[in-house]
């Protein structure tokens, strides 16, 4: 069992791309920029709060597919989007702030 | 629905006072005066409103939110109100240490204080639970988890509402069906002549939709209040005094003890306004506000702020 697991580990690493795609969303003045982000499946999206008020990132799906802990100034939230689709989200503190991640 | 805001109004909102509001009930009509102002004097039953203390916030707009809350409470104490209402955002990030610090300052004042949560007070994974445990335990036994309750004082019925949870994408503040059903039950059987004071964090009227300054289902709550002769709605959240009188309902939003926010639409965002530190404290208690009934619909009463 143990030997099999050890053999499988490097194999799993090998099928991953050498460097995962990354994309970012910034929050300035209570706005997600870009408001619509289109990425390839497997991309890691990082949100950064540059306001001096805390914000969060909450999936608008019911129930929510993801939910960031609140981000204070300069704090970040990361999520890898593995599934194709359209993922609307909003700020849990200021729900008029909205954005969308489109995974192709 | 946004009222026209002229330059004078925008400027008046820049003058900030960190004190609370003193409310006096005369003939069933609550009147508000900034604590420290001569116009706040009255012989009726009075209570104070303190809001948006944001303990834990320490940025350019105010590096000492504990100090400004202490100043506000000192002014409250001098007025000897019957009790204090805190309309939310007690803390900045719902951290236990922030709750501790706020409770110490507010508790030291010796006043019976009635709290409702702001969105900054329910950021813990357990939602409203830590806030209720700390600030509402004695009031919300009948409504577990809801963070809303009511009580009576001197013939006035006070209703504390929670409109900061279960917020929806693109929406405003939210009361929810369960709370509205509770409110209906709470108000049933009360005579229409009972003065009602409703206090909640986010304004229960639409101050500025683009900034989320309103409550999606407040019309349902207001419909339940429509038969009462005197209804006063006290809110926080927007860190400035704005008033509106509609029918028998007087809406009023209070200043923060932490930092001012811009007048609706007057800045790129509702983020904290940075004013000169000297100015921040120098305007304490220099302004007064009065709830003026009978101004007709859509009247946001401009607030004279200081000499």
mmCIF file of C-alpha atoms in Angstrom:
data_model
loop_
_atom_site.group_PDB
_atom_site.id
_atom_site.type_symbol
_atom_site.label_atom_id
_atom_site.label_comp_id
_atom_site.label_asym_id
_atom_site.label_seq_id
_atom_site.Cartn_x
_atom_site.Cartn_y
_atom_site.Cartn_z
ATOM 1 C CA UNK A 1 0.000 0.000 0.000
ATOM 2 C CA UNK A 2 2.681 2.418 1.091
ATOM 3 C CA UNK A 3 4.882 1.596 -1.924
ATOM 4 C CA UNK A 4 2.004 2.206 -4.293
ATOM 5 C CA UNK A 5 1.285 5.606 -2.763
ATOM 6 C CA UNK A 6 4.903 6.611 -3.087
ATOM 7 C CA UNK A 7 4.931 5.627 -6.742
ATOM 8 C CA UNK A 8 1.693 7.467 -7.442
ATOM 9 C CA UNK A 9 2.837 10.751 -5.950
ATOM 10 C CA UNK A 10 5.329 11.798 -8.625
ATOM 11 C CA UNK A 11 2.936 10.637 -11.313
ATOM 12 C CA UNK A 12 0.230 12.985 -9.994
ATOM 13 C CA UNK A 13 2.672 15.865 -10.044
ATOM 14 C CA UNK A 14 3.685 15.105 -13.598
ATOM 15 C CA UNK A 15 0.193 15.532 -15.037
ATOM 16 C CA UNK A 16 -0.144 19.013 -13.563
ATOM 17 C CA UNK A 17 1.015 21.904 -15.729
ATOM 18 C CA UNK A 18 4.484 23.140 -14.835
ATOM 19 C CA UNK A 19 3.092 26.481 -13.778
ATOM 20 C CA UNK A 20 -0.563 27.015 -12.917
ATOM 21 C CA UNK A 21 -2.189 29.953 -14.654
ATOM 22 C CA UNK A 22 -2.879 32.896 -12.395
ATOM 23 C CA UNK A 23 -5.147 35.904 -12.589
ATOM 24 C CA UNK A 24 -5.987 38.686 -10.230
ATOM 25 C CA UNK A 25 -8.866 40.919 -9.208
ATOM 26 C CA UNK A 26 -8.293 44.080 -7.232
ATOM 27 C CA UNK A 27 -10.703 45.978 -5.011
ATOM 28 C CA UNK A 28 -10.419 49.759 -5.113
ATOM 29 C CA UNK A 29 -13.126 52.204 -4.071
ATOM 30 C CA UNK A 30 -15.650 49.433 -3.462
ATOM 31 C CA UNK A 31 -15.285 48.061 -7.025
ATOM 32 C CA UNK A 32 -13.993 44.682 -8.246
ATOM 33 C CA UNK A 33 -11.602 45.192 -11.174
ATOM 34 C CA UNK A 34 -12.004 43.663 -13.679
ATOM 35 C CA UNK A 35 -15.703 43.177 -13.003
ATOM 36 C CA UNK A 36 -15.747 40.212 -15.386
ATOM 37 C CA UNK A 37 -12.676 37.996 -15.435
ATOM 38 C CA UNK A 38 -12.360 35.240 -18.043
ATOM 39 C CA UNK A 39 -9.841 32.491 -17.290
ATOM 40 C CA UNK A 40 -8.979 28.983 -18.421
ATOM 41 C CA UNK A 41 -9.936 26.080 -16.186
ATOM 42 C CA UNK A 42 -7.305 25.486 -13.519
ATOM 43 C CA UNK A 43 -6.475 29.161 -13.088
ATOM 44 C CA UNK A 44 -5.801 30.474 -9.622
ATOM 45 C CA UNK A 45 -7.609 33.776 -9.047
ATOM 46 C CA UNK A 46 -6.340 36.101 -6.335
ATOM 47 C CA UNK A 47 -8.433 38.964 -4.979
ATOM 48 C CA UNK A 48 -6.603 41.819 -3.239
ATOM 49 C CA UNK A 49 -8.372 44.429 -1.129
ATOM 50 C CA UNK A 50 -6.731 47.837 -1.601
ATOM 51 C CA UNK A 51 -9.429 49.800 0.270
ATOM 52 C CA UNK A 52 -9.103 50.899 3.879
ATOM 53 C CA UNK A 53 -12.398 49.147 4.615
ATOM 54 C CA UNK A 54 -12.692 45.344 4.765
ATOM 55 C CA UNK A 55 -14.373 43.427 1.959
ATOM 56 C CA UNK A 56 -15.141 39.810 1.194
ATOM 57 C CA UNK A 57 -15.805 37.561 -1.773
ATOM 58 C CA UNK A 58 -18.924 35.397 -1.634
ATOM 59 C CA UNK A 59 -20.273 33.217 -4.438
ATOM 60 C CA UNK A 60 -23.726 34.383 -5.527
ATOM 61 C CA UNK A 61 -24.834 30.767 -6.088
ATOM 62 C CA UNK A 62 -27.327 29.232 -3.651
ATOM 63 C CA UNK A 63 -25.813 27.701 -1.648
ATOM 64 C CA UNK A 64 -22.558 29.659 -2.135
ATOM 65 C CA UNK A 65 -19.815 27.715 -3.922
ATOM 66 C CA UNK A 66 -17.074 29.679 -2.200
ATOM 67 C CA UNK A 67 -16.754 32.258 0.518
ATOM 68 C CA UNK A 68 -13.684 34.248 1.499
ATOM 69 C CA UNK A 69 -12.979 35.177 5.035
ATOM 70 C CA UNK A 70 -13.142 38.941 5.358
ATOM 71 C CA UNK A 71 -10.125 40.712 3.825
ATOM 72 C CA UNK A 72 -8.772 43.756 5.565
ATOM 73 C CA UNK A 73 -6.522 46.233 3.745
ATOM 74 C CA UNK A 74 -3.971 44.494 1.461
ATOM 75 C CA UNK A 75 -5.203 41.051 2.426
ATOM 76 C CA UNK A 76 -5.939 38.506 -0.273
ATOM 77 C CA UNK A 77 -8.187 35.567 -1.077
ATOM 78 C CA UNK A 78 -7.223 32.843 -3.545
ATOM 79 C CA UNK A 79 -9.317 30.251 -5.304
ATOM 80 C CA UNK A 80 -8.487 27.831 -8.103
ATOM 81 C CA UNK A 81 -11.311 27.568 -10.652
ATOM 82 C CA UNK A 82 -11.201 24.007 -12.005
ATOM 83 C CA UNK A 83 -14.722 23.828 -13.396
ATOM 84 C CA UNK A 84 -15.944 25.539 -16.534
ATOM 85 C CA UNK A 85 -18.841 27.898 -16.052
ATOM 86 C CA UNK A 86 -19.922 31.355 -14.943
ATOM 87 C CA UNK A 87 -19.361 32.201 -11.293
ATOM 88 C CA UNK A 88 -20.960 35.435 -10.100
ATOM 89 C CA UNK A 89 -19.875 36.725 -6.715
ATOM 90 C CA UNK A 90 -20.352 39.733 -4.439
ATOM 91 C CA UNK A 91 -18.936 41.353 -1.308
ATOM 92 C CA UNK A 92 -20.624 39.939 1.786
ATOM 93 C CA UNK A 93 -20.348 43.292 3.578
ATOM 94 C CA UNK A 94 -21.309 45.503 0.651
ATOM 95 C CA UNK A 95 -23.508 43.372 -1.604
ATOM 96 C CA UNK A 96 -23.838 46.101 -4.222
ATOM 97 C CA UNK A 97 -20.222 45.201 -5.109
ATOM 98 C CA UNK A 98 -20.430 42.418 -7.684
ATOM 99 C CA UNK A 99 -18.129 40.566 -10.050
ATOM 100 C CA UNK A 100 -18.047 37.477 -12.247
ATOM 101 C CA UNK A 101 -15.433 34.845 -13.039
ATOM 102 C CA UNK A 102 -16.002 33.043 -16.347
ATOM 103 C CA UNK A 103 -14.062 29.801 -16.673
ATOM 104 C CA UNK A 104 -13.593 28.508 -20.245
ATOM 105 C CA UNK B 1 -34.829 57.637 -5.298
ATOM 106 C CA UNK B 2 -32.166 60.084 -4.272
ATOM 107 C CA UNK B 3 -32.851 63.597 -3.175
ATOM 108 C CA UNK B 4 -30.854 66.415 -4.648
ATOM 109 C CA UNK B 5 -27.872 67.186 -2.485
ATOM 110 C CA UNK B 6 -26.561 70.687 -2.798
ATOM 111 C CA UNK B 7 -23.088 71.951 -2.046
ATOM 112 C CA UNK B 8 -24.027 73.259 1.371
ATOM 113 C CA UNK B 9 -25.280 69.864 2.333
ATOM 114 C CA UNK B 10 -22.124 68.168 1.129
ATOM 115 C CA UNK B 11 -20.012 70.627 3.084
ATOM 116 C CA UNK B 12 -22.108 70.242 6.197
ATOM 117 C CA UNK B 13 -21.455 66.529 6.132
ATOM 118 C CA UNK B 14 -17.736 67.173 6.145
ATOM 119 C CA UNK B 15 -17.970 68.719 9.578
ATOM 120 C CA UNK B 16 -17.916 65.715 11.828
ATOM 121 C CA UNK B 17 -18.685 65.314 15.469
ATOM 122 C CA UNK B 18 -17.727 62.172 17.319
ATOM 123 C CA UNK B 19 -20.339 62.422 20.018
ATOM 124 C CA UNK B 20 -23.645 60.653 20.262
ATOM 125 C CA UNK B 21 -27.124 61.964 19.832
ATOM 126 C CA UNK B 22 -29.385 62.769 22.727
ATOM 127 C CA UNK B 23 -33.042 62.007 22.194
ATOM 128 C CA UNK B 24 -35.781 63.622 24.223
ATOM 129 C CA UNK B 25 -39.371 62.462 24.055
ATOM 130 C CA UNK B 26 -41.756 65.375 24.462
ATOM 131 C CA UNK B 27 -45.448 64.710 23.905
ATOM 132 C CA UNK B 28 -44.665 61.424 22.216
ATOM 133 C CA UNK B 29 -42.419 62.982 19.598
ATOM 134 C CA UNK B 30 -38.739 62.167 20.000
ATOM 135 C CA UNK B 31 -36.379 65.027 19.222
ATOM 136 C CA UNK B 32 -32.659 64.695 18.663
ATOM 137 C CA UNK B 33 -29.853 67.029 19.566
ATOM 138 C CA UNK B 34 -26.144 66.531 19.248
ATOM 139 C CA UNK B 35 -24.810 65.889 22.692
ATOM 140 C CA UNK B 36 -23.065 68.950 23.990
ATOM 141 C CA UNK B 37 -25.248 71.418 22.158
ATOM 142 C CA UNK B 38 -27.539 73.778 24.032
ATOM 143 C CA UNK B 39 -30.410 72.758 21.784
ATOM 144 C CA UNK B 40 -30.256 69.222 23.086
ATOM 145 C CA UNK B 41 -31.547 70.363 26.448
ATOM 146 C CA UNK B 42 -34.969 69.096 27.370
ATOM 147 C CA UNK B 43 -37.029 68.062 30.339
ATOM 148 C CA UNK B 44 -38.566 64.880 28.882
ATOM 149 C CA UNK B 45 -37.383 61.324 28.894
ATOM 150 C CA UNK B 46 -34.141 61.120 27.036
ATOM 151 C CA UNK B 47 -31.826 58.492 25.650
ATOM 152 C CA UNK B 48 -28.637 58.619 23.646
ATOM 153 C CA UNK B 49 -27.670 57.057 20.350
ATOM 154 C CA UNK B 50 -24.083 56.026 19.732
ATOM 155 C CA UNK B 51 -23.104 54.387 16.465
ATOM 156 C CA UNK B 52 -20.343 52.968 14.336
ATOM 157 C CA UNK B 53 -17.573 52.958 16.909
ATOM 158 C CA UNK B 54 -15.518 50.605 14.646
ATOM 159 C CA UNK B 55 -13.188 49.575 17.456
ATOM 160 C CA UNK B 56 -10.189 47.969 15.732
ATOM 161 C CA UNK B 57 -10.059 50.491 12.880
ATOM 162 C CA UNK B 58 -6.733 52.330 12.952
ATOM 163 C CA UNK B 59 -6.029 54.059 9.675
ATOM 164 C CA UNK B 60 -5.467 57.574 8.452
ATOM 165 C CA UNK B 61 -9.096 58.621 8.950
ATOM 166 C CA UNK B 62 -8.763 57.887 12.699
ATOM 167 C CA UNK B 63 -5.859 56.172 14.442
ATOM 168 C CA UNK B 64 -7.618 56.249 17.822
ATOM 169 C CA UNK B 65 -11.158 54.904 17.622
ATOM 170 C CA UNK B 66 -11.039 53.915 21.306
ATOM 171 C CA UNK B 67 -10.206 57.503 22.232
ATOM 172 C CA UNK B 68 -12.998 58.990 20.138
ATOM 173 C CA UNK B 69 -15.520 56.486 21.542
ATOM 174 C CA UNK B 70 -14.371 57.433 25.039
ATOM 175 C CA UNK B 71 -14.876 61.109 24.156
ATOM 176 C CA UNK B 72 -18.328 60.335 22.832
ATOM 177 C CA UNK B 73 -19.260 58.405 25.983
ATOM 178 C CA UNK B 74 -17.984 61.234 28.191
ATOM 179 C CA UNK B 75 -20.373 63.572 26.386
ATOM 180 C CA UNK B 76 -23.194 61.058 26.729
ATOM 181 C CA UNK B 77 -22.506 60.759 30.444
ATOM 182 C CA UNK B 78 -22.706 64.505 30.924
ATOM 183 C CA UNK B 79 -26.227 64.481 29.502
ATOM 184 C CA UNK B 80 -27.486 61.773 31.877
ATOM 185 C CA UNK B 81 -29.730 59.881 29.434
ATOM 186 C CA UNK B 82 -31.921 57.024 30.672
ATOM 187 C CA UNK B 83 -29.960 54.586 28.530
ATOM 188 C CA UNK B 84 -27.926 54.264 25.356
ATOM 189 C CA UNK B 85 -28.746 52.726 21.987
ATOM 190 C CA UNK B 86 -25.779 51.523 19.941
ATOM 191 C CA UNK B 87 -26.760 51.163 16.303
ATOM 192 C CA UNK B 88 -24.033 48.788 15.214
ATOM 193 C CA UNK B 89 -20.519 48.434 13.883
ATOM 194 C CA UNK B 90 -19.387 48.312 17.477
ATOM 195 C CA UNK B 91 -16.251 46.607 16.138
ATOM 196 C CA UNK B 92 -14.383 46.813 12.855
ATOM 197 C CA UNK B 93 -13.653 43.112 12.226
ATOM 198 C CA UNK B 94 -15.707 41.231 14.867
ATOM 199 C CA UNK B 95 -12.522 40.204 16.667
ATOM 200 C CA UNK B 96 -12.886 39.170 20.319
ATOM 201 C CA UNK B 97 -10.295 41.772 21.353
ATOM 202 C CA UNK B 98 -12.303 44.475 19.574
ATOM 203 C CA UNK B 99 -15.499 43.376 21.324
ATOM 204 C CA UNK B 100 -13.588 43.375 24.621
ATOM 205 C CA UNK B 101 -12.291 46.909 24.118
ATOM 206 C CA UNK B 102 -15.677 48.254 23.044
ATOM 207 C CA UNK B 103 -17.485 46.525 25.912
ATOM 208 C CA UNK B 104 -14.972 47.961 28.370
ATOM 209 C CA UNK B 105 -15.500 51.530 27.164
ATOM 210 C CA UNK B 106 -19.271 51.275 26.806
ATOM 211 C CA UNK B 107 -19.592 49.313 30.045
ATOM 212 C CA UNK B 108 -17.498 51.833 31.964
ATOM 213 C CA UNK B 109 -20.065 54.504 31.166
ATOM 214 C CA UNK B 110 -22.463 52.730 33.516
ATOM 215 C CA UNK B 111 -25.419 53.075 31.136
ATOM 216 C CA UNK B 112 -27.802 50.343 30.241
ATOM 217 C CA UNK B 113 -26.923 49.929 26.549
ATOM 218 C CA UNK B 114 -29.056 48.272 23.891
ATOM 219 C CA UNK B 115 -27.189 47.068 20.827
ATOM 220 C CA UNK B 116 -27.989 45.980 17.296
ATOM 221 C CA UNK B 117 -25.261 44.549 15.049
ATOM 222 C CA UNK B 118 -23.631 46.197 12.055
ATOM 223 C CA UNK B 119 -22.177 44.166 9.197
ATOM 224 C CA UNK B 120 -18.737 44.590 10.775
ATOM 225 C CA UNK B 121 -19.977 42.803 13.921
ATOM 226 C CA UNK B 122 -21.036 39.540 12.263
ATOM 227 C CA UNK B 123 -17.887 38.632 10.312
ATOM 228 C CA UNK B 124 -17.025 35.658 12.508
ATOM 229 C CA UNK B 125 -17.660 32.189 11.063
ATOM 230 C CA UNK B 126 -20.374 31.811 13.682
ATOM 231 C CA UNK B 127 -22.234 34.820 12.270
ATOM 232 C CA UNK B 128 -24.296 36.721 14.815
ATOM 233 C CA UNK B 129 -23.593 34.309 17.702
ATOM 234 C CA UNK B 130 -20.514 36.023 19.200
ATOM 235 C CA UNK B 131 -22.205 39.445 18.998
ATOM 236 C CA UNK B 132 -25.385 38.178 20.641
ATOM 237 C CA UNK B 133 -23.378 36.417 23.334
ATOM 238 C CA UNK B 134 -21.475 39.601 24.103
ATOM 239 C CA UNK B 135 -23.982 42.382 23.584
ATOM 240 C CA UNK B 136 -27.525 41.055 23.353
ATOM 241 C CA UNK B 137 -27.756 37.956 25.475
ATOM 242 C CA UNK B 138 -30.311 39.312 27.906
ATOM 243 C CA UNK B 139 -32.566 40.754 25.171
ATOM 244 C CA UNK B 140 -32.678 38.036 22.536
ATOM 245 C CA UNK B 141 -33.574 34.987 24.594
ATOM 246 C CA UNK B 142 -36.954 34.807 22.877
ATOM 247 C CA UNK B 143 -35.482 35.124 19.412
ATOM 248 C CA UNK B 144 -32.409 32.908 19.391
ATOM 249 C CA UNK B 145 -29.899 33.799 16.708
ATOM 250 C CA UNK B 146 -31.990 36.580 15.294
ATOM 251 C CA UNK B 147 -30.252 39.493 16.977
ATOM 252 C CA UNK B 148 -33.531 41.439 17.138
ATOM 253 C CA UNK B 149 -35.704 42.252 20.135
ATOM 254 C CA UNK B 150 -37.939 44.868 21.683
ATOM 255 C CA UNK B 151 -38.420 46.544 25.043
ATOM 256 C CA UNK B 152 -40.513 49.275 26.617
ATOM 257 C CA UNK B 153 -39.358 52.378 28.449
ATOM 258 C CA UNK B 154 -41.406 55.337 29.649
ATOM 259 C CA UNK B 155 -44.337 54.466 27.434
ATOM 260 C CA UNK B 156 -42.181 54.215 24.319
ATOM 261 C CA UNK B 157 -41.843 50.870 22.545
ATOM 262 C CA UNK B 158 -38.298 50.271 21.297
ATOM 263 C CA UNK B 159 -37.610 47.742 18.537
ATOM 264 C CA UNK B 160 -34.044 46.731 17.705
ATOM 265 C CA UNK B 161 -33.786 45.144 14.245
ATOM 266 C CA UNK B 162 -30.989 43.273 12.490
ATOM 267 C CA UNK B 163 -30.637 44.070 8.776
ATOM 268 C CA UNK B 164 -27.023 43.004 8.258
ATOM 269 C CA UNK B 165 -27.209 39.236 7.674
ATOM 270 C CA UNK B 166 -28.158 37.044 4.711
ATOM 271 C CA UNK B 167 -27.325 39.886 2.346
ATOM 272 C CA UNK B 168 -27.892 39.022 -1.296
ATOM 273 C CA UNK B 169 -25.784 39.778 -4.370
ATOM 274 C CA UNK B 170 -26.664 43.199 -5.702
ATOM 275 C CA UNK B 171 -28.975 43.821 -2.770
ATOM 276 C CA UNK B 172 -29.159 46.205 0.154
ATOM 277 C CA UNK B 173 -29.700 45.546 3.856
ATOM 278 C CA UNK B 174 -32.006 42.647 4.625
ATOM 279 C CA UNK B 175 -34.525 41.939 7.391
ATOM 280 C CA UNK B 176 -35.873 38.620 6.133
ATOM 281 C CA UNK B 177 -39.274 36.981 6.417
ATOM 282 C CA UNK B 178 -38.728 35.538 9.905
ATOM 283 C CA UNK B 179 -37.871 38.917 11.399
ATOM 284 C CA UNK B 180 -40.785 40.656 9.687
ATOM 285 C CA UNK B 181 -43.140 37.954 11.016
ATOM 286 C CA UNK B 182 -41.683 38.519 14.480
ATOM 287 C CA UNK B 183 -42.185 42.297 14.128
ATOM 288 C CA UNK B 184 -45.810 41.820 13.133
ATOM 289 C CA UNK B 185 -46.358 39.750 16.271
ATOM 290 C CA UNK B 186 -44.417 42.206 18.415
ATOM 291 C CA UNK B 187 -46.521 45.183 17.298
ATOM 292 C CA UNK B 188 -49.879 43.413 17.343
ATOM 293 C CA UNK B 189 -52.133 44.593 20.137
ATOM 294 C CA UNK B 190 -50.220 47.795 20.791
ATOM 295 C CA UNK B 191 -52.296 50.938 20.573
ATOM 296 C CA UNK B 192 -51.640 53.260 17.650
ATOM 297 C CA UNK B 193 -50.829 56.034 20.103
ATOM 298 C CA UNK B 194 -47.776 54.180 21.455
ATOM 299 C CA UNK B 195 -44.647 56.034 20.330
ATOM 300 C CA UNK B 196 -42.373 53.599 18.500
ATOM 301 C CA UNK B 197 -38.616 53.867 18.147
ATOM 302 C CA UNK B 198 -37.050 51.434 15.686
ATOM 303 C CA UNK B 199 -33.279 51.143 15.673
ATOM 304 C CA UNK B 200 -31.221 49.183 13.159
ATOM 305 C CA UNK B 201 -27.788 49.555 11.596
ATOM 306 C CA UNK B 202 -28.388 50.074 7.862
ATOM 307 C CA UNK B 203 -30.897 52.801 7.006
ATOM 308 C CA UNK B 204 -34.458 51.542 6.640
ATOM 309 C CA UNK B 205 -35.081 54.039 3.889
ATOM 310 C CA UNK B 206 -33.182 54.189 0.614
ATOM 311 C CA UNK B 207 -30.562 56.842 1.172
ATOM 312 C CA UNK B 208 -28.394 55.926 -1.833
ATOM 313 C CA UNK B 209 -28.901 52.666 -3.642
ATOM 314 C CA UNK B 210 -25.650 52.802 -5.622
ATOM 315 C CA UNK B 211 -23.746 52.551 -2.325
ATOM 316 C CA UNK B 212 -26.093 50.000 -0.833
ATOM 317 C CA UNK B 213 -27.488 52.504 1.657
ATOM 318 C CA UNK B 214 -30.947 51.102 2.185
ATOM 319 C CA UNK B 215 -32.799 47.913 3.139
ATOM 320 C CA UNK B 216 -34.404 45.664 0.516
ATOM 321 C CA UNK B 217 -37.488 44.660 2.467
ATOM 322 C CA UNK B 218 -37.871 47.670 4.774
ATOM 323 C CA UNK B 219 -41.195 48.557 3.117
ATOM 324 C CA UNK B 220 -42.697 45.438 4.714
ATOM 325 C CA UNK B 221 -41.582 46.600 8.158
ATOM 326 C CA UNK B 222 -42.742 50.155 7.517
ATOM 327 C CA UNK B 223 -46.164 48.886 6.417
ATOM 328 C CA UNK B 224 -46.513 47.275 9.847
ATOM 329 C CA UNK B 225 -45.585 50.589 11.484
ATOM 330 C CA UNK B 226 -47.884 52.742 9.353
ATOM 331 C CA UNK B 227 -50.803 52.746 11.818
ATOM 332 C CA UNK B 228 -48.748 54.253 14.646
ATOM 333 C CA UNK B 229 -48.902 57.986 15.235
ATOM 334 C CA UNK B 230 -45.249 58.491 16.100
ATOM 335 C CA UNK B 231 -42.537 56.339 14.610
ATOM 336 C CA UNK B 232 -38.869 57.255 14.822
ATOM 337 C CA UNK B 233 -36.347 55.182 12.904
ATOM 338 C CA UNK B 234 -32.739 55.472 14.053
ATOM 339 C CA UNK B 235 -29.927 54.100 11.924
ATOM 340 C CA UNK B 236 -26.153 54.213 11.629
ATOM 341 C CA UNK B 237 -23.971 52.764 8.867
ATOM 342 C CA UNK B 238 -23.556 55.917 6.765
ATOM 343 C CA UNK B 239 -21.536 57.894 9.348
ATOM 344 C CA UNK B 240 -23.402 61.143 8.847
ATOM 345 C CA UNK B 241 -26.615 62.797 9.874
ATOM 346 C CA UNK B 242 -29.368 62.545 7.315
ATOM 347 C CA UNK B 243 -33.042 62.946 8.065
ATOM 348 C CA UNK B 244 -36.265 62.344 6.296
ATOM 349 C CA UNK B 245 -39.859 62.610 7.442
ATOM 350 C CA UNK B 246 -42.499 60.607 5.645
ATOM 351 C CA UNK B 247 -46.006 60.627 7.048
ATOM 352 C CA UNK B 248 -45.741 59.727 10.726
ATOM 353 C CA UNK B 249 -42.272 58.258 10.327
ATOM 354 C CA UNK B 250 -39.152 60.275 11.060
ATOM 355 C CA UNK B 251 -35.977 58.665 9.739
ATOM 356 C CA UNK B 252 -32.642 59.638 11.154
ATOM 357 C CA UNK B 253 -29.099 58.419 10.674
ATOM 358 C CA UNK B 254 -26.383 59.111 13.225
ATOM 359 C CA UNK B 255 -22.759 60.061 13.053
ATOM 360 C CA UNK B 256 -20.003 57.594 13.768
ATOM 361 C CA UNK B 257 -17.623 57.920 16.681
ATOM 362 C CA UNK B 258 -14.855 56.587 14.424
ATOM 363 C CA UNK B 259 -14.692 58.329 11.046
ATOM 364 C CA UNK B 260 -16.934 60.272 8.674
ATOM 365 C CA UNK B 261 -18.182 58.993 5.343
ATOM 366 C CA UNK B 262 -18.941 61.146 2.302
ATOM 367 C CA UNK B 263 -22.354 62.481 1.429
ATOM 368 C CA UNK B 264 -24.200 60.169 -0.972
ATOM 369 C CA UNK B 265 -22.623 60.277 -4.414
ATOM 370 C CA UNK B 266 -20.128 63.006 -3.485
ATOM 371 C CA UNK B 267 -17.070 60.725 -3.692
ATOM 372 C CA UNK B 268 -15.974 57.746 -5.806
ATOM 373 C CA UNK B 269 -16.865 55.404 -2.960
ATOM 374 C CA UNK B 270 -18.367 55.421 0.540
ATOM 375 C CA UNK B 271 -14.933 54.791 2.104
ATOM 376 C CA UNK B 272 -13.747 56.728 5.170
ATOM 377 C CA UNK B 273 -13.216 60.462 4.676
ATOM 378 C CA UNK B 274 -9.869 61.735 5.829
ATOM 379 C CA UNK B 275 -10.126 65.048 7.619
ATOM 380 C CA UNK B 276 -7.537 66.955 9.573
ATOM 381 C CA UNK B 277 -7.036 65.303 12.975
ATOM 382 C CA UNK B 278 -7.510 68.623 14.769
ATOM 383 C CA UNK B 279 -10.773 69.186 12.992
ATOM 384 C CA UNK B 280 -11.971 65.706 13.888
ATOM 385 C CA UNK B 281 -12.254 66.511 17.591
ATOM 386 C CA UNK B 282 -12.801 70.259 17.417
ATOM 387 C CA UNK B 283 -16.265 69.793 15.982
ATOM 388 C CA UNK B 284 -17.428 67.580 18.844
ATOM 389 C CA UNK B 285 -20.725 68.777 20.208
ATOM 390 C CA UNK B 286 -20.907 71.962 18.185
ATOM 391 C CA UNK B 287 -23.779 70.978 15.978
ATOM 392 C CA UNK B 288 -27.362 70.123 16.685
ATOM 393 C CA UNK B 289 -30.042 68.200 14.905
ATOM 394 C CA UNK B 290 -33.763 68.127 15.479
ATOM 395 C CA UNK B 291 -36.335 65.743 14.148
ATOM 396 C CA UNK B 292 -38.919 68.014 12.589
ATOM 397 C CA UNK B 293 -42.219 66.269 12.000
ATOM 398 C CA UNK B 294 -44.615 67.318 9.311
ATOM 399 C CA UNK B 295 -42.181 68.257 6.567
ATOM 400 C CA UNK B 296 -44.145 66.260 4.055
ATOM 401 C CA UNK B 297 -42.913 63.419 1.894
ATOM 402 C CA UNK B 298 -39.383 63.145 0.519
ATOM 403 C CA UNK B 299 -38.002 65.771 2.879
ATOM 404 C CA UNK B 300 -34.500 65.067 3.951
ATOM 405 C CA UNK B 301 -33.939 67.808 6.463
ATOM 406 C CA UNK B 302 -30.610 69.507 5.941
ATOM 407 C CA UNK B 303 -28.540 69.343 9.079
ATOM 408 C CA UNK B 304 -26.973 72.517 10.420
ATOM 409 C CA UNK B 305 -23.551 71.437 11.600
ATOM 410 C CA UNK B 306 -21.864 73.973 13.796
ATOM 411 C CA UNK B 307 -21.139 77.639 13.838
#
